[in-house]
Short mmCIF file of C-alpha atoms in Angstrom, two decimals:
data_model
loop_
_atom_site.label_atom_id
_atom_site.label_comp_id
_atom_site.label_asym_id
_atom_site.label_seq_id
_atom_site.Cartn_x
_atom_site.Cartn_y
_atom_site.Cartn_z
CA UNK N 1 -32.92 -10.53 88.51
CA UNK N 2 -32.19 -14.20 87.26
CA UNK N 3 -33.15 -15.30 84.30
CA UNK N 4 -34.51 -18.90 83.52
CA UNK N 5 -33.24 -18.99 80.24
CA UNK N 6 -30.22 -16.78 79.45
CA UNK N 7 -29.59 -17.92 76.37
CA UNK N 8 -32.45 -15.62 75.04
CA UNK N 9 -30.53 -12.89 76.00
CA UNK N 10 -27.42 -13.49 73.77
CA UNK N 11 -30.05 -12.83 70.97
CA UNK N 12 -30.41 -9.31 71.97
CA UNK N 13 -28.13 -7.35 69.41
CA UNK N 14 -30.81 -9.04 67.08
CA UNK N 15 -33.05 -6.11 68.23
CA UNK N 16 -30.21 -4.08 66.31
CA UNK N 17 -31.31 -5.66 62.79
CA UNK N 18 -34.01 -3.31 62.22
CA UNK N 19 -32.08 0.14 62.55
CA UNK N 20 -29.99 -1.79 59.65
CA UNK N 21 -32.55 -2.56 57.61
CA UNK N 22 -33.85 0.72 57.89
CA UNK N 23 -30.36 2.51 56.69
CA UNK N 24 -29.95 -0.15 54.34
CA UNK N 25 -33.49 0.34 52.78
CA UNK N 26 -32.33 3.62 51.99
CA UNK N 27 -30.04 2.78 49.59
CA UNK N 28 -32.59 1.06 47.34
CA UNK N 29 -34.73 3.92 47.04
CA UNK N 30 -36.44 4.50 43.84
CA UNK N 31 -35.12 7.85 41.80
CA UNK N 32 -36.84 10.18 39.49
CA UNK N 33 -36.20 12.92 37.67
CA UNK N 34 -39.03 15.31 37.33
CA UNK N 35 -38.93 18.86 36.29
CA UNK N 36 -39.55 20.59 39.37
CA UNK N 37 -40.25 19.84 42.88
CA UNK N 38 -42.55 24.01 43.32
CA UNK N 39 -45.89 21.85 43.46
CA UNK N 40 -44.40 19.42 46.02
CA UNK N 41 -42.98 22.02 48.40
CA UNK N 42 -46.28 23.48 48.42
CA UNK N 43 -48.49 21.09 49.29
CA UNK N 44 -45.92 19.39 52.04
CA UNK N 45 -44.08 21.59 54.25
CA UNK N 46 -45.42 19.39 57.42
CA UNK N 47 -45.88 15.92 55.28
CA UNK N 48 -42.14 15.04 54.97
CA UNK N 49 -41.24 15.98 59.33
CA UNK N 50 -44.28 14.14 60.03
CA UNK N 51 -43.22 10.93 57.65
CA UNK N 52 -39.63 11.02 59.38
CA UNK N 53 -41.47 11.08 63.09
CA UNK N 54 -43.95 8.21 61.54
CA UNK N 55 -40.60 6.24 60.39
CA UNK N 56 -38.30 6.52 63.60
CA UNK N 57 -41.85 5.83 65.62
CA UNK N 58 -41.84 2.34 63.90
CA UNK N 59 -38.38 1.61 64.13
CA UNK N 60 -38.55 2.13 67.90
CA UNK N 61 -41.16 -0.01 68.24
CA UNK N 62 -39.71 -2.88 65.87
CA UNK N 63 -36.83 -2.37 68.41
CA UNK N 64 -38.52 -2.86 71.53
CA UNK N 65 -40.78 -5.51 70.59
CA UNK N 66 -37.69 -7.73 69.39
CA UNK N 67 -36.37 -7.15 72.65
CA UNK N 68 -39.14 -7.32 74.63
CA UNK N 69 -39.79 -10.95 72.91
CA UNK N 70 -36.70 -11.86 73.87
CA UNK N 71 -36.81 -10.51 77.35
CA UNK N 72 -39.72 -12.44 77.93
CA UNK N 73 -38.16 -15.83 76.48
CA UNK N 74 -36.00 -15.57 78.73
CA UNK N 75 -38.33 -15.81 81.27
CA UNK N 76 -36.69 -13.48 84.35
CA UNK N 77 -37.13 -14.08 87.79
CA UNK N 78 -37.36 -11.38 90.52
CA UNK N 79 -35.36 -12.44 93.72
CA UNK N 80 -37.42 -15.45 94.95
CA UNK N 81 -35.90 -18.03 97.92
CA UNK N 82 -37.81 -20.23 96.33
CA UNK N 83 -37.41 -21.83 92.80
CA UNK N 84 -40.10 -22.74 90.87
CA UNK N 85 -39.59 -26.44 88.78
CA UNK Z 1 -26.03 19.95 5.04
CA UNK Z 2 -27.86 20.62 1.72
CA UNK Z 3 -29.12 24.24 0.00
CA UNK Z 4 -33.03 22.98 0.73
CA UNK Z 5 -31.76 20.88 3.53
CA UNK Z 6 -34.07 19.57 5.90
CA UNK Z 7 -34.24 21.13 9.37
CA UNK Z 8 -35.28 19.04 11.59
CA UNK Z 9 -37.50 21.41 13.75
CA UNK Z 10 -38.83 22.55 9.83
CA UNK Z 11 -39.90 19.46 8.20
CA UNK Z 12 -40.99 20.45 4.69
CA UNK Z 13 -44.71 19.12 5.62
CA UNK Z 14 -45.02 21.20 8.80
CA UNK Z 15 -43.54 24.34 6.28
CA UNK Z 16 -46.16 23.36 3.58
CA UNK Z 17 -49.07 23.39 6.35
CA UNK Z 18 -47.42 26.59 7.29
CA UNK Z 19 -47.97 28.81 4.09
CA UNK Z 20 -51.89 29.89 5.13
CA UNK Z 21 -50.74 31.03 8.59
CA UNK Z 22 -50.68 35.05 9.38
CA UNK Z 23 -49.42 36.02 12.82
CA UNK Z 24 -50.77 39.67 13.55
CA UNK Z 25 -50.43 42.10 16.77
CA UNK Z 26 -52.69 44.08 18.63
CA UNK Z 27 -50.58 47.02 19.70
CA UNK Z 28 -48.58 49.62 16.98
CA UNK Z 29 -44.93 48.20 16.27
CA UNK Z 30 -41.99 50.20 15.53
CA UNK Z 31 -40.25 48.55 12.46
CA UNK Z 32 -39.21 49.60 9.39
CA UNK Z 33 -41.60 51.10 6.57
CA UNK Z 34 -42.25 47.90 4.19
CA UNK Z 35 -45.92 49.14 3.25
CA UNK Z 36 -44.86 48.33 -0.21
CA UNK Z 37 -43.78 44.80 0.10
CA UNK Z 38 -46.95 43.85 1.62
CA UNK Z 39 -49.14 41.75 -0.64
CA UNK Z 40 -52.71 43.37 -1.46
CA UNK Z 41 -54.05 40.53 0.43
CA UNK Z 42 -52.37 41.67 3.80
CA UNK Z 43 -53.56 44.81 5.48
CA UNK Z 44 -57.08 44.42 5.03
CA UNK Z 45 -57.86 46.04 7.82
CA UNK Z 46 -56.41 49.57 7.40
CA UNK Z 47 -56.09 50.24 11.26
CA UNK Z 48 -54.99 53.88 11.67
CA UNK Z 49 -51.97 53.72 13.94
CA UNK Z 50 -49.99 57.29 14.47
CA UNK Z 51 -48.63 60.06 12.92
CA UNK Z 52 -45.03 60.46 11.77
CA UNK Z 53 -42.76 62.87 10.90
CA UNK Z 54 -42.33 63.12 6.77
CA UNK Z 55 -38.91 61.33 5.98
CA UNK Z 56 -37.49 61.54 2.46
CA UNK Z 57 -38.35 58.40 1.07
CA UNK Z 58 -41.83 57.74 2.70
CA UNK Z 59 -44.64 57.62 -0.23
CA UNK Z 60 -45.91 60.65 -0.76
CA UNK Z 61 -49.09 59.60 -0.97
CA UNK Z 62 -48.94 58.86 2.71
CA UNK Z 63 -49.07 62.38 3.64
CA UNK Z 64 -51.74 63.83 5.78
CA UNK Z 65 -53.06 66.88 4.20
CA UNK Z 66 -54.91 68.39 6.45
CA UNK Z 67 -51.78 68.34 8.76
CA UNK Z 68 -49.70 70.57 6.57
CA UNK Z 69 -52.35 72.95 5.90
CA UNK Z 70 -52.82 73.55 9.83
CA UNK Z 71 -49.64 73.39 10.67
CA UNK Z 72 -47.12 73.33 7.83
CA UNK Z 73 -45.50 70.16 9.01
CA UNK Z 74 -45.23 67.12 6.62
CA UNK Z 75 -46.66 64.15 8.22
CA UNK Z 76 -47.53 60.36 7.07
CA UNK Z 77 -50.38 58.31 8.34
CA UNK Z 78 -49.24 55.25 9.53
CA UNK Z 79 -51.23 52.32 9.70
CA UNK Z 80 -50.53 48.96 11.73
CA UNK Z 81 -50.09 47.12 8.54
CA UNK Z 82 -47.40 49.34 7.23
CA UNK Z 83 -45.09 48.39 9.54
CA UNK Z 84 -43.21 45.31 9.56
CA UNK Z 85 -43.58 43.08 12.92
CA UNK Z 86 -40.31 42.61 14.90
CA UNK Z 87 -40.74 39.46 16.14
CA UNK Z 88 -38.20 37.84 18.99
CA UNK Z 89 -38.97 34.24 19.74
CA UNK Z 90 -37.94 33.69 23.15
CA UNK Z 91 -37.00 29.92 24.05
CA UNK Z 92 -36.39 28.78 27.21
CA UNK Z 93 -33.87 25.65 27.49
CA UNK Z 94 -33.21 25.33 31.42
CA UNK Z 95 -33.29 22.49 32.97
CA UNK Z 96 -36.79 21.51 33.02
CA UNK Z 97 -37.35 21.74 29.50
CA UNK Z 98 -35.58 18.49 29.17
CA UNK Z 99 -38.21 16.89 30.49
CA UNK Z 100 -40.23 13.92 28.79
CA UNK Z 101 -43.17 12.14 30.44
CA UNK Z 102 -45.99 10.04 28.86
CA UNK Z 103 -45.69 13.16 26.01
CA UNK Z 104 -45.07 12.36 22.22
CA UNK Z 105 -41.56 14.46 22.61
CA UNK Z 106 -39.57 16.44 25.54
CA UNK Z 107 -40.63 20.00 26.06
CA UNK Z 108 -37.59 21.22 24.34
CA UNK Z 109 -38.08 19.49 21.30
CA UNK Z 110 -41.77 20.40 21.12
CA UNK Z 111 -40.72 23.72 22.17
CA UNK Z 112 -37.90 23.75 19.12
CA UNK Z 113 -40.85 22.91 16.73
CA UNK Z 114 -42.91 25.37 18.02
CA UNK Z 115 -40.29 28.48 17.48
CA UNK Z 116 -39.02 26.85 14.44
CA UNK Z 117 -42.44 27.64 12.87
CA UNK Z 118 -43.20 30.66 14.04
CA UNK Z 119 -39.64 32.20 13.27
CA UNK Z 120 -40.76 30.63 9.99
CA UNK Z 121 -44.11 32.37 9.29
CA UNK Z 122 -43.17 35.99 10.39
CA UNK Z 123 -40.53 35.86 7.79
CA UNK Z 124 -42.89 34.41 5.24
CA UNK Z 125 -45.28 37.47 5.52
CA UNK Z 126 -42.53 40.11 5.26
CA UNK Z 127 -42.03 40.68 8.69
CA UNK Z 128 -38.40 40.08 10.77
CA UNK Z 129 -37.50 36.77 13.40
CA UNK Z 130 -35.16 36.90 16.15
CA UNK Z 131 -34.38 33.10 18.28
CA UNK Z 132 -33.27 34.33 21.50
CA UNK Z 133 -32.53 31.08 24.08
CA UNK Z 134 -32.42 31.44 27.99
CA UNK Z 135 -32.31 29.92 31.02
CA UNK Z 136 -31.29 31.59 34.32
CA UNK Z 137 -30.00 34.32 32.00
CA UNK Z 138 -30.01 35.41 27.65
CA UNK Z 139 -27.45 32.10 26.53
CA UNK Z 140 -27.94 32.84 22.36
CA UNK Z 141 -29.13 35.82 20.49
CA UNK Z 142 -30.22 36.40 16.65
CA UNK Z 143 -30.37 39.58 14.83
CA UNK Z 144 -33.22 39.79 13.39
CA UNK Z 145 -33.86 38.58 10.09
CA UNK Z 146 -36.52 38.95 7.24
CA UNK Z 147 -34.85 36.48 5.09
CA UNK Z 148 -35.26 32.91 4.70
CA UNK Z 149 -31.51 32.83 4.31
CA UNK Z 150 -30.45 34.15 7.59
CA UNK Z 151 -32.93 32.13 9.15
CA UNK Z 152 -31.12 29.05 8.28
CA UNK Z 153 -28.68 29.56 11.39
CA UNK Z 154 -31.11 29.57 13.95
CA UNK Z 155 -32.89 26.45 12.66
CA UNK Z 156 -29.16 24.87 13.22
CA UNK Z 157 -29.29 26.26 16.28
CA UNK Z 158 -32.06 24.59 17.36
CA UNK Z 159 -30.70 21.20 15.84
CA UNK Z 160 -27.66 21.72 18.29
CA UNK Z 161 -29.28 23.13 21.63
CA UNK Z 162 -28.21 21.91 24.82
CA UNK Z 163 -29.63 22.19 27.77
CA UNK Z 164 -28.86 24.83 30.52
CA UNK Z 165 -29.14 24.81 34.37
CA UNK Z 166 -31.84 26.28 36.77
CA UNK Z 167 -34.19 29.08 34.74
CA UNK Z 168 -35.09 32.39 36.21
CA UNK Z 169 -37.40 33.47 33.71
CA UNK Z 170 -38.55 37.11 35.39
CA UNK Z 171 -34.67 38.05 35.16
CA UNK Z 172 -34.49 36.97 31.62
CA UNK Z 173 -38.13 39.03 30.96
CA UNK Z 174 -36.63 42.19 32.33
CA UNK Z 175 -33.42 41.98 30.61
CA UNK Z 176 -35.34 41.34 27.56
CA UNK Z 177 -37.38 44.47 27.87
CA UNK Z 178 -33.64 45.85 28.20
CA UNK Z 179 -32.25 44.39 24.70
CA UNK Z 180 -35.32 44.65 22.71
CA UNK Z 181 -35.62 47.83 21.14
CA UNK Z 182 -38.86 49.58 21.01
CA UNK Z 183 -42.25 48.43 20.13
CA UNK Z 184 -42.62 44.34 18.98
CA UNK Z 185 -43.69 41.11 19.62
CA UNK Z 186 -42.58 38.59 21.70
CA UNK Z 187 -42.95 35.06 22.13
CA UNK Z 188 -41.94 33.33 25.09
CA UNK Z 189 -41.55 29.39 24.82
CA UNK Z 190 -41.31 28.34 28.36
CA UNK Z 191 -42.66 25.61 30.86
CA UNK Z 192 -42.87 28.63 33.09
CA UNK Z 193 -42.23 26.79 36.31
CA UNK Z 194 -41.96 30.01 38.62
CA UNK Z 195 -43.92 31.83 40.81
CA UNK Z 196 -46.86 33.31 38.51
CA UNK Z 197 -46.22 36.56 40.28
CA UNK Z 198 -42.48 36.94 39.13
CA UNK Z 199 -43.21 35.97 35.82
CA UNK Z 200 -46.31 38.72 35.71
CA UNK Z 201 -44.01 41.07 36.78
CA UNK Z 202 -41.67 40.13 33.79
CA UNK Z 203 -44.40 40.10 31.23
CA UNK Z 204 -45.47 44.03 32.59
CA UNK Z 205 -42.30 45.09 32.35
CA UNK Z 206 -42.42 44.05 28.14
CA UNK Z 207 -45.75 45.54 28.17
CA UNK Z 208 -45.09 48.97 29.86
CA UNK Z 209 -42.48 49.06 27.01
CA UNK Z 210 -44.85 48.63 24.30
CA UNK Z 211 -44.07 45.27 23.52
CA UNK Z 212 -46.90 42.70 22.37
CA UNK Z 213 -46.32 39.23 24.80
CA UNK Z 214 -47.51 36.14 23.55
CA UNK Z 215 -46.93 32.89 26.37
CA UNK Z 216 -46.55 29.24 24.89
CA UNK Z 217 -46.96 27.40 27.92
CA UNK Z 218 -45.93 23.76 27.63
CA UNK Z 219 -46.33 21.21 30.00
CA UNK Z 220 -45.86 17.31 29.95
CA UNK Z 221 -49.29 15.05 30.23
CA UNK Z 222 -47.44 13.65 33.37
CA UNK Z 223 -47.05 16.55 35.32
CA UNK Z 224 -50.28 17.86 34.52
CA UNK Z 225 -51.93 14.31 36.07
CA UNK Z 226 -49.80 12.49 38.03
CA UNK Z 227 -50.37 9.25 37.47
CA UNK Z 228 -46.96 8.63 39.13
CA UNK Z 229 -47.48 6.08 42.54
CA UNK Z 230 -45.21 4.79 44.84
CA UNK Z 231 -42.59 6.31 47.67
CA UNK Z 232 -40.11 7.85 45.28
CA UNK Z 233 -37.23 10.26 45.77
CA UNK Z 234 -37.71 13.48 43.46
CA UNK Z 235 -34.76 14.70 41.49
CA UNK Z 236 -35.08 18.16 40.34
CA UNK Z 237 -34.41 19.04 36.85
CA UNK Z 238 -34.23 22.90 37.73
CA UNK Z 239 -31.42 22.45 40.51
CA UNK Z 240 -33.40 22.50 43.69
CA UNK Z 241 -32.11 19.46 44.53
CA UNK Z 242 -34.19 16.35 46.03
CA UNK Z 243 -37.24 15.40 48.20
CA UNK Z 244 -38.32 11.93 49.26
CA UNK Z 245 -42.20 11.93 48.11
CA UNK Z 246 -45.37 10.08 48.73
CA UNK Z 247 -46.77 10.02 45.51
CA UNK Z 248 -50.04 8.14 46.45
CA UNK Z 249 -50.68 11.03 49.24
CA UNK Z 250 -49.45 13.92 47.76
CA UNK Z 251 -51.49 13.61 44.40
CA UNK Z 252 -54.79 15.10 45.30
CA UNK Z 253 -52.88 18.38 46.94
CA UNK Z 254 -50.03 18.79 44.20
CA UNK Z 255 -53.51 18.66 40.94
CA UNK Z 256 -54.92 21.49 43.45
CA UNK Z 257 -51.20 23.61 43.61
CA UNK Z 258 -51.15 23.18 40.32
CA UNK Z 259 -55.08 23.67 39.35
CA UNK Z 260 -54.28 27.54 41.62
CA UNK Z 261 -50.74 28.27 39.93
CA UNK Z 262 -52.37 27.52 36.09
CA UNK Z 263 -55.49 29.96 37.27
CA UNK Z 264 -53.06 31.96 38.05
CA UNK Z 265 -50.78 32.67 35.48
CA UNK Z 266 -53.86 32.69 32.91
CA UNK Z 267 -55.43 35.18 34.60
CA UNK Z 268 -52.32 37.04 35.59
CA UNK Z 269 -52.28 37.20 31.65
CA UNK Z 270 -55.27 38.39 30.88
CA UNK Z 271 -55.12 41.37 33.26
CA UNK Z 272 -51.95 42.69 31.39
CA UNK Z 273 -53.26 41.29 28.25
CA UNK Z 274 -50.76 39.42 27.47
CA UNK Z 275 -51.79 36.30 24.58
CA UNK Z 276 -51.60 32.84 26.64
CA UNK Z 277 -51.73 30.19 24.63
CA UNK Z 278 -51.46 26.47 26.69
CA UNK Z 279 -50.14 23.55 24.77
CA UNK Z 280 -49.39 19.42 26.28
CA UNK Z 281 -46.98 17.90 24.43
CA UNK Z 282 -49.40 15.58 23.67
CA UNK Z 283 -50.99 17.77 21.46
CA UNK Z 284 -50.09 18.74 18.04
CA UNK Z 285 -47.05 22.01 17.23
CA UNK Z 286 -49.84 22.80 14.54
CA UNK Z 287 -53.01 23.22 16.77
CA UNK Z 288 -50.78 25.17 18.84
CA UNK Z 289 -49.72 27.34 16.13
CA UNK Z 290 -53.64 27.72 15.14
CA UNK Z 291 -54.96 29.07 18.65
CA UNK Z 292 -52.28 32.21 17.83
CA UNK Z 293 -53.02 33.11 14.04
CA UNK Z 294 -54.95 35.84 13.30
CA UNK Z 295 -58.81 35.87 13.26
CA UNK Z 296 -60.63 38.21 10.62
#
């Protein structure tokens, strides 16, 4: 495969900068004390697995689509004899 | 602090409101005789209660009769206004308690005024106080008193409470049941943030022993709506740790858990006839105090 336009391709690690967002958005999480968590345990044994599935879900995608941009910027070229202009 | 120092759980207003307030019990108490003491405007209602074996020093004029001239035996009547009320005021400080939301005070603090004035009026109508704190297990524990004087160190203690850990309020029900000696009545001041079930089996075990179980159940205005939005990560106050929540979804199923778990408990009550009394901290110690006085 050749590509037209490398230079796309140097961009890639960008497709990195969401999984760093995503650990650094942790960090800023908003905290609250409240006296018990018994009514939230309840009512969400499947809500919290099913967020975390929801969250990785979007970061994949985020992921690809970076690098699928890119990938297509760089316009590649399956072996061809000829070259187009 | 000063001979008629303030308390700060006793203000001298809420002990002024207090004066027309008469706690009474539904089930016969084992205390000490103080028929005598008892102003002619108590014991109204001249409930007969049991029988009891003649003891030098009982009025004579007590004496059943008719029992000694069947069966030679010196009896007294005993009626449930003879006997003085043994009352323990169970507090719970764990961790929860701390707890303040859009409420006027914390639960502790409401809770603090709440056992403040009770310990207050059973003294005031001749009958004895105890202030007995928990959380996971009995943390403080006060003879019980039918003097003003020796009630003075529990309102300090309530002045200087801290805050336990994680509560485990059925424990602290059975060993109750344990400590408490015989037939009396006890108040317990609790958010009660525990499986209904556990806590029923607690209260049975005070009934079964004869005991009379009143529940103050407080809770803050916040928990009890939610009004809370946002993705927010919980911190538990009772030591359970945390959990990452959706406020925004989780509101309309946490009102129902908590809608079935009130239901529950109430009724749970009621079965074992136990006295539930349900109080925000919104709402005023006094009307509080009201829903438990005696009626008639």
């Amino acid at each position: 495969m050749i590509f037209a336009s490398p230079i796309f391709l140097y961009f890639l690690p960008a497709a990195g900068l969401p999984v760093l967002f995503h650990l650094f958005l942790k960090q800023k999480k908003r905290q609250l004390l409240f006296p018990t968590l018994m009514f939230f345990h309840k009512t969400d044994p499947k809500l919290n697995s099913r967020r975390k599935i929801h969250q990785l879900l979007l970061l994949l995608m985020r992921v690809l689509l970076i690098a699928f941009i890119l990938l297509a910027l760089s316009r590649p070229k399956f072996q061809s004899s000829v070259q187009m202009g | 602090m000063s001979e008629s120092g303030e308390y700060r759980y006793l203000p001298a207003r809420m002990a002024e409101r207090l004066r027309g307030i008469e706690i009474g019990v539904r089930r016969p108490m084992d205390g000490s005789n103080q028929g005598l003491h008892r102003s002619p405007a108590f014991g109204s209602s001249v409930e007969f209660a049991e029988y009891r074996e003649y003891m030098p020093g009982d009025p004579i004029s007590q004496i059943d009769w008719p029992v000694y001239a069947r069966s030679d035996r010196y009896v007294i009547r005993r009626f449930h206004e003879d006997v003085s009320i043994r009352c323990y005021v169970l507090l719970d400080i764990s961790g929860s308690m701390g707890y303040k939301g859009s409420g006027a005070m914390s639960k502790i603090e409401y809770g603090s005024y709440l056992a403040a004035a009770m310990l207050y009026v059973m003294i005031q109508q001749s009958d004895t106080s105890s202030l007995i704190t928990f959380d996971s297990q009995i943390r403080s524990h006060h003879e019980p008193t039918g003097t003003f004087t020796r009630l003075k160190p529990m309102l300090l203690d309530l002045d200087n409470l801290t805050l336990g850990k994680a509560g485990d309020i059925e424990a602290v029900l059975h060993n109750a049941a344990e400590l408490i000696k015989g037939r009396a009545l006890v108040m317990i001041i609790s958010d009660f943030l525990q499986d209904p079930e556990k806590i029923i089996r607690g209260i049975n075990h005070l009934y079964h022993d004869g005991k009379d179980v009143t529940l103050f159940h407080l809770m803050d205005p916040t928990e009890l709506n939610m009004p809370i939005s946002g993705l927010v990560e919980v911190v538990s106050m009772e030591q359970e740790g945390k959990l990452i929540v959706d406020f925004g979804r989780i509101k309309e199923s946490y009102l129902k858990q908590l809608r079935l778990y009130l239901d529950q408990l109430r009724t749970g009550c009621q079965r074992i006839r136990a006295d539930y009394i349900f109080a925000d901290t919104g709402m005023d110690v006094y009307d509080a105090i009201l829903q438990r006085r005696k009626i008639g």
